XYZ file of N, CA and C in Angstrom:
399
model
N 115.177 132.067 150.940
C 115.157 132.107 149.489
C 114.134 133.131 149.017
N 114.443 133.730 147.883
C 113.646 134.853 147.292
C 112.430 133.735 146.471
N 111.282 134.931 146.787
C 109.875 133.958 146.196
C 110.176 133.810 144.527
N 110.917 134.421 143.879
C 111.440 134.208 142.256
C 112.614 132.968 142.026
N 113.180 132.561 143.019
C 113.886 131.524 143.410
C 113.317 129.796 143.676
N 112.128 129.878 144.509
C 111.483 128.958 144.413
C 110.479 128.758 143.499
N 109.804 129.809 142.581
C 109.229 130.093 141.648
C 110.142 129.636 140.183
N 111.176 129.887 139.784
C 112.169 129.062 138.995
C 112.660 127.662 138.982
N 112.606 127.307 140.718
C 112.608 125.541 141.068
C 111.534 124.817 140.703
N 110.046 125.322 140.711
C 108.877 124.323 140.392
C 108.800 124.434 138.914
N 109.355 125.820 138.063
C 108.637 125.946 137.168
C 109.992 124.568 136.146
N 111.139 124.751 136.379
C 112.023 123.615 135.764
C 111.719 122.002 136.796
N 110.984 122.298 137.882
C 110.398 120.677 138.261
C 109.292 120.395 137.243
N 108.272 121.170 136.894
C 107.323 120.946 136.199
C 108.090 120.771 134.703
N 108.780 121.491 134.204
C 109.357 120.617 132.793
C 110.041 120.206 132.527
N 110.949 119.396 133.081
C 111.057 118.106 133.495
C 110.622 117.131 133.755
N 109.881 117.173 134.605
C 108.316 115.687 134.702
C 107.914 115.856 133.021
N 107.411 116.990 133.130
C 106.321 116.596 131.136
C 107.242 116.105 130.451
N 108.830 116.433 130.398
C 109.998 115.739 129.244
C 109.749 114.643 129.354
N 110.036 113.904 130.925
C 110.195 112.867 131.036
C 109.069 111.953 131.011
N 107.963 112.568 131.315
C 106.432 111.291 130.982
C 106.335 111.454 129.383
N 107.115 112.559 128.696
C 106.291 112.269 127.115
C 107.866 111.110 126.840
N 108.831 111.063 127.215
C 109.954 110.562 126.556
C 109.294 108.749 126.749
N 108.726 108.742 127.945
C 108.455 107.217 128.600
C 107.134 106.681 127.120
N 106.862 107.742 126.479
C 105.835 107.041 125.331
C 106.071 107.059 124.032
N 107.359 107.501 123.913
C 107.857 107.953 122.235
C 108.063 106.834 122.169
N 107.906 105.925 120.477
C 107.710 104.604 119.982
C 108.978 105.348 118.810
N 109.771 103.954 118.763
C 110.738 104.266 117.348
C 110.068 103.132 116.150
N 110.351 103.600 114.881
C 110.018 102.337 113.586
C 110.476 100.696 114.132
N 109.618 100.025 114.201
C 110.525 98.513 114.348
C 109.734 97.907 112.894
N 110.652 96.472 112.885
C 109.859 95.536 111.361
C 108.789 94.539 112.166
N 108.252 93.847 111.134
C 107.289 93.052 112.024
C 107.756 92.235 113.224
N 109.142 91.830 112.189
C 109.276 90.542 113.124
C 109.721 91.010 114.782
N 110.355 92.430 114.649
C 110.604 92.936 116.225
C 109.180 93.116 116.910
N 108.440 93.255 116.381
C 107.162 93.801 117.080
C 106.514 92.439 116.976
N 106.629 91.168 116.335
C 106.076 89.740 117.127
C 107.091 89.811 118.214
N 108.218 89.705 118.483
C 109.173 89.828 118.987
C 108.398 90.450 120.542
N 108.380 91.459 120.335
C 108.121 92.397 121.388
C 106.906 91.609 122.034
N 105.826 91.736 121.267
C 104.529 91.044 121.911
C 104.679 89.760 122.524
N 105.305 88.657 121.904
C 105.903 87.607 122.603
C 106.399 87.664 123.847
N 107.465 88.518 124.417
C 107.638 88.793 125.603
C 106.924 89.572 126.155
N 106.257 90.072 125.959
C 104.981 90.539 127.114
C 104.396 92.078 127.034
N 105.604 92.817 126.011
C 105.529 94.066 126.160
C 104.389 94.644 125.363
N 103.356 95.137 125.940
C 102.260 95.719 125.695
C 102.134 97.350 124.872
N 103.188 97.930 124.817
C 103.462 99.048 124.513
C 103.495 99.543 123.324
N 102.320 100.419 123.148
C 102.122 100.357 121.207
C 103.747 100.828 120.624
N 103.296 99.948 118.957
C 104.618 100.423 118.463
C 104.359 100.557 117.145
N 105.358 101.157 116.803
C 105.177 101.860 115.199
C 106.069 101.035 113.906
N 105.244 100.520 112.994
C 105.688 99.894 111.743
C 105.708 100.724 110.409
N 106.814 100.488 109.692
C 105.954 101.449 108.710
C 106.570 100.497 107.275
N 105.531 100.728 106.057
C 105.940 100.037 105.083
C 105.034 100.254 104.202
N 104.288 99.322 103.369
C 103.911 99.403 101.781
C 102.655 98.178 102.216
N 101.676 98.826 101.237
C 100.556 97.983 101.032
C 101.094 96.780 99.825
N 100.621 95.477 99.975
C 100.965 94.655 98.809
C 100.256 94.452 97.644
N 100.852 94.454 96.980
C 100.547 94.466 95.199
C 101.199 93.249 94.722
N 100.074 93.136 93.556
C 100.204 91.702 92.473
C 101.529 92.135 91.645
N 102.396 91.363 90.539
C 103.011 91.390 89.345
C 102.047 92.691 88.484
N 100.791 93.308 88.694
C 100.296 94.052 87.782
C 100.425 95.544 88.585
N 100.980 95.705 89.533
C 100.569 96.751 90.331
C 99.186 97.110 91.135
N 98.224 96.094 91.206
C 97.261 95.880 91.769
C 97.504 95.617 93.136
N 96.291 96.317 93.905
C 96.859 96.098 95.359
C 95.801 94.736 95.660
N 96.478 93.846 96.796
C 95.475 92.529 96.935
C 95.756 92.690 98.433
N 94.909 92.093 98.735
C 94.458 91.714 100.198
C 93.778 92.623 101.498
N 92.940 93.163 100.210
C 92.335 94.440 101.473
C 90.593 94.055 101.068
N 90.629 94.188 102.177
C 89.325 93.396 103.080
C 88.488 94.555 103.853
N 87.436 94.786 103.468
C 86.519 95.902 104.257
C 85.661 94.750 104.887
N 85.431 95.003 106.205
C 83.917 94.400 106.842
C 82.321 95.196 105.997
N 81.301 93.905 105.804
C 80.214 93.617 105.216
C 79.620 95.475 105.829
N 80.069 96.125 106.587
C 79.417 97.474 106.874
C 80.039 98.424 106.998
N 81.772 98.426 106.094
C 82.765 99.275 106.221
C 82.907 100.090 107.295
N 83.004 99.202 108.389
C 83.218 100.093 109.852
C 84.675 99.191 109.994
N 85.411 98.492 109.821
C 86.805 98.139 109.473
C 87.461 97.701 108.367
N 88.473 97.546 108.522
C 89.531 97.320 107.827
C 90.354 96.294 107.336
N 91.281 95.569 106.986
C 91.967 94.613 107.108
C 92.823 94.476 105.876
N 93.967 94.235 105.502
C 95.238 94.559 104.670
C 96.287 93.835 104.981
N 97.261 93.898 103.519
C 98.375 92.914 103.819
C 99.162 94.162 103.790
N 100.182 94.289 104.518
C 101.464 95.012 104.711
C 102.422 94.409 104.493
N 103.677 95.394 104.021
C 104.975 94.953 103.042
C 105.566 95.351 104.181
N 106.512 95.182 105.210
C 107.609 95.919 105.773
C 108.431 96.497 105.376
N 109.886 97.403 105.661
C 110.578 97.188 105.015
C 111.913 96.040 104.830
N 111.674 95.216 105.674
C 112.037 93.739 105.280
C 111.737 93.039 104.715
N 110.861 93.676 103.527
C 109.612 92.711 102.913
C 109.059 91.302 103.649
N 108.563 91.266 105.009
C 108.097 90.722 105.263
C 106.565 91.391 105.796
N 105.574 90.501 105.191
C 104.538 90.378 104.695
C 103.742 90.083 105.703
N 102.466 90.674 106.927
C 101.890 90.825 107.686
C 100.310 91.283 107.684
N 99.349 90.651 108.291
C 98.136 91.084 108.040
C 97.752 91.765 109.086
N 97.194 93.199 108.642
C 96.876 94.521 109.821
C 95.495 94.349 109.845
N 94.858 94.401 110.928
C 93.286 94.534 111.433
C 93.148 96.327 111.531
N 92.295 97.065 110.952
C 91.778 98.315 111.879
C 90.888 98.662 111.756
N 90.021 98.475 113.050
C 88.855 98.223 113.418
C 87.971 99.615 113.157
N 88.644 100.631 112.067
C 87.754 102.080 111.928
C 87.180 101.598 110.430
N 87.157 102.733 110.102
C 86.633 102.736 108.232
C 87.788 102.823 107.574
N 88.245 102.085 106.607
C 89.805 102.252 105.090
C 89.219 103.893 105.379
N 90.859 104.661 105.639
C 91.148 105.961 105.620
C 90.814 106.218 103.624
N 90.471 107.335 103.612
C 89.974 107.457 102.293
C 91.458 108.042 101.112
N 92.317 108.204 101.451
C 93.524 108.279 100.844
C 94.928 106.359 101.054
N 94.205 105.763 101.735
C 94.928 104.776 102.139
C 95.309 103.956 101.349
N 94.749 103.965 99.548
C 95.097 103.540 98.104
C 96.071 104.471 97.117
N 96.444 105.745 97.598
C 97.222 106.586 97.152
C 98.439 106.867 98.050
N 98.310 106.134 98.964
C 99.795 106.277 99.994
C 101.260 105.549 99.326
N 102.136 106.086 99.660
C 103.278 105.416 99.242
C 103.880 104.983 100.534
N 103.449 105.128 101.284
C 104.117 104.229 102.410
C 103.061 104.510 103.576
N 102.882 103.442 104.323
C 101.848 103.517 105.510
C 102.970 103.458 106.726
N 102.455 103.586 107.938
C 102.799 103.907 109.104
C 101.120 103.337 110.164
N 101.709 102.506 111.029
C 100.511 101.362 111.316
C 101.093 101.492 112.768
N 100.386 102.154 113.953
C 100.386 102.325 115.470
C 99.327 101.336 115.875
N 100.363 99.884 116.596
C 99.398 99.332 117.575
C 100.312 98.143 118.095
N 99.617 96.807 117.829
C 100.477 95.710 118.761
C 99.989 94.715 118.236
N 100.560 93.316 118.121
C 100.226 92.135 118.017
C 99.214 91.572 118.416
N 98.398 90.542 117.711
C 97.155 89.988 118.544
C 97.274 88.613 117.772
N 97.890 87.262 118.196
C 97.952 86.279 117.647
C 99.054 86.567 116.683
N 98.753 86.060 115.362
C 99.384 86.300 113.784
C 99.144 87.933 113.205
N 98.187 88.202 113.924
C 97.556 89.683 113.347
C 97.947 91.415 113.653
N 98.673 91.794 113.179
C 98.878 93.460 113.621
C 97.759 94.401 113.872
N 97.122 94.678 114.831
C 96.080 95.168 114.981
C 96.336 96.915 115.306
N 95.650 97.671 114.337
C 96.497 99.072 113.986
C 94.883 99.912 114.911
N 96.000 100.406 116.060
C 94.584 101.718 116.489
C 94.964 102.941 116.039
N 96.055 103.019 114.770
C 96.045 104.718 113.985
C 96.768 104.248 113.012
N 96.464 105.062 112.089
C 97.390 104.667 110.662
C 97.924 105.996 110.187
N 98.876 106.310 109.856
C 99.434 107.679 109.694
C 99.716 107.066 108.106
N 99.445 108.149 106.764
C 100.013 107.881 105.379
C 100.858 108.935 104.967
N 101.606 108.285 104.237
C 102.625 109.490 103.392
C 102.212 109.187 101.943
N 101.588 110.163 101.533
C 100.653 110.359 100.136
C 101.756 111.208 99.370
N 102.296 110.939 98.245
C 102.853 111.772 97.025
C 102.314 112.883 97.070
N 103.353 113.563 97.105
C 103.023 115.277 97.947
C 103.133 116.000 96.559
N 102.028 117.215 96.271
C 101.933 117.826 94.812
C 102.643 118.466 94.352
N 104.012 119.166 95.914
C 104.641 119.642 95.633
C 105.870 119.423 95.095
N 106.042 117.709 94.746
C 107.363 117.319 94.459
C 107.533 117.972 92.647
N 109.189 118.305 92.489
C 109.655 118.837 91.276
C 109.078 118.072 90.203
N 108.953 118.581 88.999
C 108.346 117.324 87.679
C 109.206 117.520 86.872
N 109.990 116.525 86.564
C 111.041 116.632 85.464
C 110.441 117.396 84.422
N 111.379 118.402 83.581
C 110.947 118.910 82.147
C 111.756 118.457 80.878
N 110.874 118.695 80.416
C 111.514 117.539 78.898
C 112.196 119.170 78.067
């Protein structure tokens, strides 16, 4: 075999392995109840929720909880099943995390509790059109 021959075999062995170890960690959206679901049977494997912080009848948001030294977090989450879940994250409230229109919460079950080790937000982007009168 020509040395450009076996040089073309490692270089498509090598990407292939990276496809396939990043494919073994891609997480799809589940609702809460799949991800109690999941944790219940055993599966340890972070996973991705995404939904709405909860608000009163006034548009007030309720149930967010800073620790006594704002080094965490704690919040009620809306799914989009509207079912209603309390997230732990053990960093500082992300400083846009009251202007998000939808959260995105990476982690796993712990008891009753969603315990989030990243929070990704989708914030009302400046660039959306503004109706004209």
């Amino acid at each position: 075999m020509k040395k450009m021959h076996i040089i073309g075999i490692i270089i498509v062995s090598v990407a292939l392995t990276i496809i396939l170890s990043t494919a073994g960690d891609a997480s799809s959206y589940v609702t809460f109840a799949e991800a109690m679901k999941m944790a219940r049977e055993g599966n340890k494997k972070k996973i991705h929720v995404v939904g709405t912080l909860k608000k009163d009848d006034q548009g007030n948001f309720t149930g967010i909880e800073a620790s006594p030294d704002r080094l965490a977090v704690s919040f009620i989450m809306v799914d989009n099943n509207s079912e209603e879940r309390k997230v732990f994250y053990n960093e500082p409230m992300p400083p846009d995390l009251l202007k998000s229109e939808q959260v995105v919460i990476i982690g796993s079950f712990r008891d009753e509790t969603f315990v989030a080790d990243k929070i990704l937000l989708k914030c009302p982007s400046k660039y959306q059109e503004e109706k004209l009168n």
